[in-house]
Short mmCIF file of C-alpha atoms in Angstrom, two decimals:
data_model
loop_
_atom_site.label_atom_id
_atom_site.label_comp_id
_atom_site.label_asym_id
_atom_site.label_seq_id
_atom_site.Cartn_x
_atom_site.Cartn_y
_atom_site.Cartn_z
CA UNK A 23 -0.04 0.10 -0.17
CA UNK A 24 1.55 3.54 -1.15
CA UNK A 25 1.91 5.88 1.48
CA UNK A 26 -0.92 7.89 1.66
CA UNK A 27 -1.16 11.69 2.36
CA UNK A 28 -1.69 12.44 6.42
CA UNK A 29 -4.77 14.26 7.68
CA UNK A 30 -4.78 17.31 9.79
CA UNK A 31 -5.97 14.92 12.69
CA UNK A 32 -3.24 12.38 11.85
CA UNK A 33 -0.63 11.52 14.95
CA UNK A 34 2.76 12.69 14.19
CA UNK A 35 6.01 10.59 14.89
CA UNK A 36 6.66 12.37 18.31
CA UNK A 37 3.10 11.75 19.02
CA UNK A 38 3.13 8.29 18.23
CA UNK A 39 5.63 7.16 20.16
CA UNK A 40 4.53 8.59 23.47
CA UNK A 41 1.12 6.49 22.72
CA UNK A 42 2.60 3.90 21.33
CA UNK A 43 3.70 2.14 24.52
CA UNK A 44 0.16 2.77 26.09
CA UNK A 45 -1.63 0.63 23.76
CA UNK A 46 -1.93 -3.17 24.23
CA UNK A 47 0.43 -5.31 22.71
CA UNK A 48 -0.53 -7.47 20.16
CA UNK A 49 -1.99 -11.11 21.40
CA UNK A 50 0.51 -13.75 21.58
CA UNK A 51 -1.80 -16.43 19.88
CA UNK A 52 -4.39 -16.01 16.92
CA UNK A 53 -4.13 -14.55 13.35
CA UNK A 54 -1.36 -11.19 13.44
CA UNK A 55 -3.37 -7.63 12.73
CA UNK A 56 -4.10 -6.72 9.54
CA UNK A 57 -3.88 -2.76 10.16
CA UNK A 58 -1.32 -1.22 12.48
CA UNK A 59 -2.52 0.32 15.66
CA UNK A 60 -1.26 3.85 14.24
CA UNK A 61 -3.69 3.55 11.68
CA UNK A 62 -6.53 3.11 13.28
CA UNK A 63 -5.79 5.55 16.33
CA UNK A 64 -5.73 8.11 12.89
CA UNK A 65 -9.39 6.83 11.27
CA UNK A 66 -10.39 7.46 15.20
CA UNK A 67 -9.16 10.64 15.19
CA UNK A 68 -10.47 11.74 12.15
CA UNK A 69 -13.83 10.50 13.05
CA UNK A 70 -13.78 12.32 16.36
CA UNK A 71 -12.25 15.74 14.84
CA UNK A 72 -14.74 15.82 11.73
CA UNK A 73 -17.77 14.80 13.56
CA UNK A 74 -18.24 12.26 10.65
CA UNK A 75 -20.22 9.11 10.64
CA UNK A 76 -18.28 5.97 11.40
CA UNK A 77 -19.30 4.96 8.03
CA UNK A 78 -18.06 7.73 6.11
CA UNK A 79 -14.61 7.03 6.92
CA UNK A 80 -12.08 7.76 3.83
CA UNK A 81 -11.36 4.76 1.94
CA UNK A 82 -7.38 5.03 2.48
CA UNK A 83 -8.56 4.41 6.08
CA UNK A 84 -9.03 0.97 7.82
CA UNK A 85 -12.88 -0.02 7.28
CA UNK A 86 -15.23 1.79 9.79
CA UNK A 87 -16.24 -1.72 11.55
CA UNK A 88 -12.83 -2.55 12.75
CA UNK A 89 -12.27 1.30 13.54
CA UNK A 90 -15.58 1.30 15.76
CA UNK A 91 -14.51 -2.23 17.31
CA UNK A 92 -11.04 -0.97 18.66
CA UNK A 93 -12.47 2.46 19.77
CA UNK A 94 -14.92 0.80 21.81
CA UNK A 95 -13.14 -1.79 23.25
CA UNK A 96 -10.42 0.29 24.21
CA UNK A 97 -13.44 2.38 25.89
CA UNK A 98 -14.48 -0.20 27.80
CA UNK A 99 -11.09 -0.86 28.81
CA UNK A 100 -10.20 2.23 29.76
CA UNK A 101 -7.36 2.67 27.58
CA UNK A 102 -8.76 6.70 26.98
CA UNK A 103 -8.66 7.56 30.11
CA UNK A 104 -5.06 5.98 31.05
CA UNK A 105 -3.92 7.61 28.06
CA UNK A 106 -5.39 11.22 28.73
CA UNK A 107 -4.20 10.60 32.22
CA UNK A 108 -0.83 9.57 31.41
CA UNK A 109 -0.42 12.54 28.83
CA UNK A 110 -1.81 15.32 31.07
CA UNK A 111 0.88 14.16 33.97
CA UNK A 112 3.69 14.42 31.52
CA UNK A 113 2.13 18.00 30.60
CA UNK A 114 2.18 19.24 34.26
CA UNK A 115 5.58 17.74 35.33
CA UNK A 116 7.03 19.53 31.89
CA UNK A 117 5.37 23.06 33.19
CA UNK A 118 7.31 22.29 36.24
CA UNK A 119 3.76 21.76 38.47
CA UNK A 120 4.06 19.06 41.42
CA UNK A 121 1.96 15.87 41.29
CA UNK A 122 -1.03 16.25 43.26
CA UNK A 123 -1.30 14.32 46.41
CA UNK A 124 -3.70 11.44 46.68
CA UNK A 125 -6.35 11.50 48.89
CA UNK A 126 -6.68 9.81 52.14
CA UNK A 127 -8.49 6.87 52.85
CA UNK A 128 -11.11 8.27 54.82
CA UNK A 129 -12.17 10.67 52.32
CA UNK A 130 -12.08 7.74 49.46
CA UNK A 131 -14.56 5.59 51.73
CA UNK A 132 -16.57 8.42 52.61
CA UNK A 133 -16.87 9.30 48.51
CA UNK A 134 -17.26 5.56 48.08
CA UNK A 135 -20.25 5.65 50.12
CA UNK A 136 -21.75 8.73 48.98
CA UNK A 137 -21.93 7.74 45.37
CA UNK A 138 -24.14 4.55 46.22
CA UNK A 139 -27.83 4.71 45.73
CA UNK A 140 -28.84 3.96 48.97
CA UNK A 141 -27.26 7.07 50.31
CA UNK A 142 -28.50 9.40 47.35
CA UNK A 143 -32.08 7.61 48.40
CA UNK A 144 -31.65 8.54 52.13
CA UNK A 145 -30.56 12.18 51.10
CA UNK A 146 -33.47 12.43 49.06
CA UNK A 147 -35.82 11.15 51.44
CA UNK A 148 -34.43 13.53 54.24
CA UNK A 149 -34.89 16.37 52.24
CA UNK A 150 -38.97 15.41 51.15
CA UNK A 151 -38.81 15.13 55.59
CA UNK A 152 -37.78 18.79 56.34
CA UNK A 153 -39.52 20.14 53.37
CA UNK A 154 -42.79 18.41 55.06
CA UNK A 155 -41.49 19.57 58.32
CA UNK A 156 -40.91 23.28 57.55
CA UNK A 157 -44.38 23.48 56.19
CA UNK A 158 -45.82 22.27 58.66
CA UNK A 159 -43.89 24.75 61.45
CA UNK A 160 -45.16 27.39 58.86
CA UNK A 161 -48.59 26.75 59.19
CA UNK A 162 -48.62 27.12 62.91
CA UNK A 163 -47.07 30.37 63.03
#
């Protein structure tokens, strides 16, 4: 396949060198991949940048079904968040900012409890009870 003209959303060589180690390695068994991961990433970035439908990807990029498959698998595995966090940390360190301190375990436990459905239902119940209590008090006065 002859080299194609890069799109404005295509990865540069330096960007690819930073992202490549974060991608999952090829599996040991099975058929070797037909398309290079850089081409798949270029197609994903093209679709995201232009806002086109997956089916309308240009013909010189990998087929849309393969591109969409990798996009969804990497999303499910949390790869996009991992790439984002890694690149954000590199930018922070390069600009001279310190790494933020991790949250204390007591705060993590409280946040874990506050995000449960049980806690949300209890807070809603308390709010409704408090509102009815206030309206009852206003009627007496």
